[in-house]
Amino acid sequence: MKPLTLEQAANRIMVALDYPDAMAAKQLMMQLEGIPCYMKVGMQMFYAAGPDFVRELKDRGYRVFLDVKMHDIPNTVKGGSNSVTKLGVDMFNVHAAGGSQMLKAAMEGVRDALNADSKLEMPTVIAVTQLTSTSEQMMNEEIGIQGAVRDSVVRYARLTKEAGLHGVVASPQEVALIKQACGEDFKTITPGIRPAGSAIGDQSRVMTPEQAFAEGTDYVVIGRPITAASSPREALESILEGLM
């Protein structure tokens, strides 16, 4: 991987705002002010703080990945996609396991929103393949999908691309396979990122930021190693220094 500038490195890091309320998240935002990273708003935060919190992030100049993992009947996902596109998020995701019709419906919802308001911009729409907390044993014995995790991930990635979406969420361990199957322009967003020395926690398939970018990923999602650090800003700056 070629060395990155500070801005380039920050633009490719998504900080997971996994907080119970907006006040805690705003404290982190103040500490990270001036670093042009993505902010990932997951289910806990979105359910607690709602669309207004996303609007505030946008007003502060952040790009927002809305990580709500839509998975429902096609018409419902179409409506959800329409709503979050109108909200102005830069990226959001659905579950690839919902199937091709649901994935296509998600894009229909996006296009309907764009056609209704020319001021809106196309968000990056991605699909979740297998969660990074999913081990092969869990996938085989509990979820009921046989075979290797990597094969399931690549199959979902191909399905996602064929449906017209822009990329997938996957473990950094599958990035090279996804790029080989779907092309270099097909985006990969990789959680399960742990800087050297960090606790793995509930993740099963992990890499350091440097390793993930060396594999060719486009974005990395980092939560607790930054948000739970005694100094989140120093933690993020240390990660950025390792990429430059």
Short mmCIF file of C-alpha atoms in Angstrom, two decimals:
data_model
loop_
_atom_site.label_atom_id
_atom_site.label_comp_id
_atom_site.label_asym_id
_atom_site.label_seq_id
_atom_site.Cartn_x
_atom_site.Cartn_y
_atom_site.Cartn_z
CA MET A 1 0.00 0.00 0.00
CA LYS A 2 1.30 3.46 -0.90
CA PRO A 3 1.69 5.89 2.01
CA LEU A 4 -1.37 8.10 2.47
CA THR A 5 -1.68 11.76 3.38
CA LEU A 6 -3.42 12.56 6.66
CA GLU A 7 -6.62 13.54 4.85
CA GLN A 8 -6.58 10.44 2.63
CA ALA A 9 -6.08 8.16 5.62
CA ALA A 10 -8.78 9.87 7.68
CA ASN A 11 -11.26 9.74 4.79
CA ARG A 12 -10.97 5.94 4.79
CA ILE A 13 -11.51 5.41 8.51
CA MET A 14 -15.03 5.09 9.89
CA VAL A 15 -15.38 5.70 13.60
CA ALA A 16 -18.20 3.61 15.05
CA LEU A 17 -20.38 5.79 17.28
CA ASP A 18 -21.62 2.87 19.36
CA TYR A 19 -22.99 4.93 22.21
CA PRO A 20 -26.32 4.75 24.08
CA ASP A 21 -27.18 8.40 23.48
CA ALA A 22 -26.25 11.47 21.48
CA MET A 23 -24.60 13.29 24.38
CA ALA A 24 -21.86 10.67 24.72
CA ALA A 25 -21.30 10.67 20.97
CA LYS A 26 -21.07 14.46 20.87
CA GLN A 27 -18.31 14.37 23.47
CA LEU A 28 -16.31 12.10 21.18
CA MET A 29 -17.04 14.32 18.18
CA MET A 30 -15.62 17.31 20.06
CA GLN A 31 -12.44 15.35 20.82
CA LEU A 32 -12.03 14.34 17.17
CA GLU A 33 -12.91 17.75 15.74
CA GLY A 34 -10.87 18.62 12.67
CA ILE A 35 -10.06 15.02 11.70
CA PRO A 36 -12.02 14.32 8.47
CA CYS A 37 -13.06 10.76 9.23
CA TYR A 38 -16.38 9.07 8.48
CA MET A 39 -18.84 8.64 11.34
CA LYS A 40 -20.68 5.33 11.49
CA VAL A 41 -24.10 5.55 13.08
CA GLY A 42 -25.32 2.11 14.06
CA MET A 43 -28.64 0.81 15.30
CA GLN A 44 -28.15 1.70 18.96
CA MET A 45 -27.40 5.35 18.22
CA PHE A 46 -29.95 5.74 15.43
CA TYR A 47 -32.73 4.21 17.51
CA ALA A 48 -31.82 6.45 20.46
CA ALA A 49 -31.11 9.76 18.72
CA GLY A 50 -32.93 9.42 15.41
CA PRO A 51 -32.59 11.30 12.13
CA ASP A 52 -31.83 14.63 13.82
CA PHE A 53 -28.52 13.26 15.04
CA VAL A 54 -27.57 12.31 11.48
CA ARG A 55 -28.51 15.81 10.32
CA GLU A 56 -26.29 17.31 13.03
CA LEU A 57 -23.36 15.19 11.88
CA LYS A 58 -23.89 16.38 8.32
CA ASP A 59 -24.14 19.99 9.49
CA ARG A 60 -20.78 19.54 11.25
CA GLY A 61 -19.25 18.45 7.96
CA TYR A 62 -18.91 14.73 8.62
CA ARG A 63 -19.70 12.02 6.12
CA VAL A 64 -22.10 9.50 7.57
CA PHE A 65 -22.36 5.74 7.15
CA LEU A 66 -25.80 4.72 8.44
CA ASP A 67 -25.30 1.14 9.57
CA VAL A 68 -28.86 -0.14 10.10
CA LYS A 69 -28.54 -3.33 8.01
CA MET A 70 -31.98 -3.35 6.39
CA HIS A 71 -33.38 -6.85 5.89
CA ASP A 72 -37.07 -7.18 5.12
CA ILE A 73 -39.49 -7.75 2.26
CA PRO A 74 -38.49 -5.81 -0.87
CA ASN A 75 -41.17 -3.13 -0.62
CA THR A 76 -40.27 -2.32 2.98
CA VAL A 77 -36.56 -2.05 2.17
CA LYS A 78 -37.40 0.13 -0.82
CA GLY A 79 -39.20 2.53 1.50
CA GLY A 80 -36.41 2.49 4.05
CA SER A 81 -33.81 3.19 1.37
CA ASN A 82 -35.91 6.06 0.09
CA SER A 83 -36.11 7.60 3.56
CA VAL A 84 -32.40 7.40 4.39
CA THR A 85 -31.47 8.78 0.96
CA LYS A 86 -33.70 11.77 1.67
CA LEU A 87 -31.95 12.09 5.03
CA GLY A 88 -28.71 12.73 3.14
CA VAL A 89 -26.53 9.89 4.41
CA ASP A 90 -23.38 9.19 2.41
CA MET A 91 -23.55 5.43 2.81
CA PHE A 92 -25.99 2.85 4.14
CA ASN A 93 -26.33 -0.91 4.13
CA VAL A 94 -28.74 -3.77 3.68
CA HIS A 95 -28.30 -7.51 4.19
CA ALA A 96 -27.27 -9.49 1.11
CA ALA A 97 -29.11 -12.46 2.61
CA GLY A 98 -32.36 -10.67 1.72
CA GLY A 99 -31.86 -11.80 -1.88
CA SER A 100 -31.64 -10.15 -5.28
CA GLN A 101 -35.17 -8.74 -5.35
CA MET A 102 -34.69 -7.01 -2.02
CA LEU A 103 -31.29 -5.66 -3.11
CA LYS A 104 -32.75 -4.27 -6.32
CA ALA A 105 -35.66 -2.76 -4.38
CA ALA A 106 -33.15 -0.90 -2.20
CA MET A 107 -31.70 0.75 -5.28
CA GLU A 108 -35.18 1.57 -6.57
CA GLY A 109 -35.88 3.42 -3.33
CA VAL A 110 -32.67 5.40 -3.74
CA ARG A 111 -33.44 6.34 -7.34
CA ASP A 112 -36.97 7.42 -6.46
CA ALA A 113 -35.59 9.78 -3.81
CA LEU A 114 -33.01 11.22 -6.22
CA ASN A 115 -35.63 11.73 -8.92
CA ALA A 116 -37.84 13.58 -6.46
CA ASP A 117 -35.10 15.95 -5.26
CA SER A 118 -32.26 16.96 -7.57
CA LYS A 119 -30.29 18.40 -4.62
CA LEU A 120 -29.71 14.93 -3.18
CA GLU A 121 -26.57 12.96 -3.97
CA MET A 122 -26.32 9.26 -4.66
CA PRO A 123 -25.30 7.44 -1.47
CA THR A 124 -22.98 4.46 -1.57
CA VAL A 125 -25.23 1.45 -1.05
CA ILE A 126 -23.58 -1.67 0.30
CA ALA A 127 -24.65 -5.09 1.51
CA VAL A 128 -23.59 -7.10 4.54
CA THR A 129 -22.17 -10.50 3.60
CA GLN A 130 -21.31 -12.36 6.80
CA LEU A 131 -20.88 -10.51 10.09
CA THR A 132 -17.31 -10.45 11.35
CA SER A 133 -18.56 -12.06 14.58
CA THR A 134 -19.64 -15.12 12.57
CA SER A 135 -17.27 -18.05 12.76
CA GLU A 136 -17.38 -20.92 10.28
CA GLN A 137 -18.77 -23.23 12.96
CA MET A 138 -21.57 -20.79 13.75
CA MET A 139 -22.39 -20.31 10.07
CA ASN A 140 -22.51 -24.08 9.47
CA GLU A 141 -24.20 -25.30 12.62
CA GLU A 142 -26.42 -22.41 13.72
CA ILE A 143 -27.21 -20.32 10.65
CA GLY A 144 -27.45 -23.39 8.43
CA ILE A 145 -25.14 -22.31 5.61
CA GLN A 146 -22.65 -25.04 4.76
CA GLY A 147 -19.11 -24.57 3.49
CA ALA A 148 -16.44 -21.99 4.16
CA VAL A 149 -17.23 -18.45 5.29
CA ARG A 150 -15.14 -17.02 2.46
CA ASP A 151 -17.21 -18.86 -0.16
CA SER A 152 -20.45 -17.51 1.32
CA VAL A 153 -19.01 -14.00 1.38
CA VAL A 154 -17.93 -14.10 -2.27
CA ARG A 155 -21.30 -15.52 -3.34
CA TYR A 156 -23.11 -12.68 -1.56
CA ALA A 157 -20.69 -10.14 -3.04
CA ARG A 158 -21.43 -11.32 -6.58
CA LEU A 159 -25.17 -11.21 -5.86
CA THR A 160 -24.80 -7.67 -4.55
CA LYS A 161 -22.90 -6.47 -7.60
CA GLU A 162 -25.39 -8.07 -9.99
CA ALA A 163 -28.20 -6.22 -8.20
CA GLY A 164 -26.48 -2.89 -8.88
CA LEU A 165 -25.17 -2.01 -5.43
CA HIS A 166 -21.77 -0.42 -4.90
CA GLY A 167 -20.02 -2.75 -2.50
CA VAL A 168 -20.16 -4.96 0.56
CA VAL A 169 -19.32 -5.16 4.22
CA ALA A 170 -16.96 -8.06 4.84
CA SER A 171 -14.09 -9.19 7.00
CA PRO A 172 -10.67 -7.92 5.85
CA GLN A 173 -9.74 -11.56 5.33
CA GLU A 174 -12.10 -11.76 2.33
CA VAL A 175 -11.21 -8.45 0.64
CA ALA A 176 -8.79 -9.88 -1.93
CA LEU A 177 -11.27 -12.59 -2.93
CA ILE A 178 -14.07 -10.02 -3.31
CA LYS A 179 -11.94 -7.74 -5.44
CA GLN A 180 -10.93 -10.68 -7.62
CA ALA A 181 -14.56 -11.73 -8.08
CA CYS A 182 -16.19 -8.31 -8.45
CA GLY A 183 -13.47 -5.92 -9.62
CA GLU A 184 -11.30 -3.30 -7.98
CA ASP A 185 -14.00 -0.61 -8.21
CA PHE A 186 -16.41 -2.68 -6.10
CA LYS A 187 -16.14 -1.18 -2.61
CA THR A 188 -15.24 -3.12 0.51
CA ILE A 189 -15.97 -1.82 3.98
CA THR A 190 -14.26 -3.84 6.67
CA PRO A 191 -15.14 -3.99 10.35
CA GLY A 192 -13.25 -6.35 12.62
CA ILE A 193 -10.32 -3.92 12.67
CA ARG A 194 -8.09 -4.01 15.73
CA PRO A 195 -4.86 -2.01 15.99
CA ALA A 196 -1.92 -4.04 17.23
CA GLY A 197 -2.30 -4.78 20.93
CA SER A 198 -6.07 -4.18 21.04
CA ALA A 199 -8.49 -6.70 22.51
CA ILE A 200 -10.40 -8.74 19.91
CA GLY A 201 -13.66 -8.58 21.88
CA ASP A 202 -16.63 -10.22 20.11
CA GLN A 203 -14.98 -10.28 16.68
CA SER A 204 -13.83 -13.54 15.07
CA ARG A 205 -12.08 -12.44 11.86
CA VAL A 206 -9.81 -9.46 12.49
CA MET A 207 -6.82 -7.55 11.09
CA THR A 208 -4.91 -4.38 11.92
CA PRO A 209 -5.71 -1.25 9.83
CA GLU A 210 -2.38 -1.57 8.01
CA GLN A 211 -3.05 -5.19 7.12
CA ALA A 212 -6.60 -4.44 5.92
CA PHE A 213 -5.47 -1.65 3.61
CA ALA A 214 -2.62 -3.82 2.35
CA GLU A 215 -5.30 -6.38 1.39
CA GLY A 216 -6.94 -3.68 -0.74
CA THR A 217 -9.93 -2.61 1.32
CA ASP A 218 -11.47 0.80 0.71
CA TYR A 219 -12.67 1.64 4.24
CA VAL A 220 -12.09 0.30 7.73
CA VAL A 221 -14.53 0.55 10.63
CA ILE A 222 -12.99 1.04 14.06
CA GLY A 223 -15.00 1.30 17.24
CA ARG A 224 -13.83 0.46 20.74
CA PRO A 225 -10.06 0.87 20.12
CA ILE A 226 -10.90 4.56 19.55
CA THR A 227 -14.12 5.20 21.46
CA ALA A 228 -13.09 3.32 24.63
CA ALA A 229 -9.55 4.72 24.68
CA SER A 230 -8.52 7.07 27.49
CA SER A 231 -7.76 9.62 24.75
CA PRO A 232 -9.80 8.84 21.60
CA ARG A 233 -8.02 11.56 19.63
CA GLU A 234 -4.58 10.17 20.43
CA ALA A 235 -5.80 6.67 19.58
CA LEU A 236 -7.07 7.79 16.18
CA GLU A 237 -3.98 9.87 15.48
CA SER A 238 -1.79 6.87 16.28
CA ILE A 239 -3.76 4.77 13.78
CA LEU A 240 -3.42 7.48 11.14
CA GLU A 241 0.33 7.75 11.70
CA GLY A 242 0.65 4.05 11.00
CA LEU A 243 -0.93 4.55 7.59
CA MET A 244 1.17 7.49 6.42
#
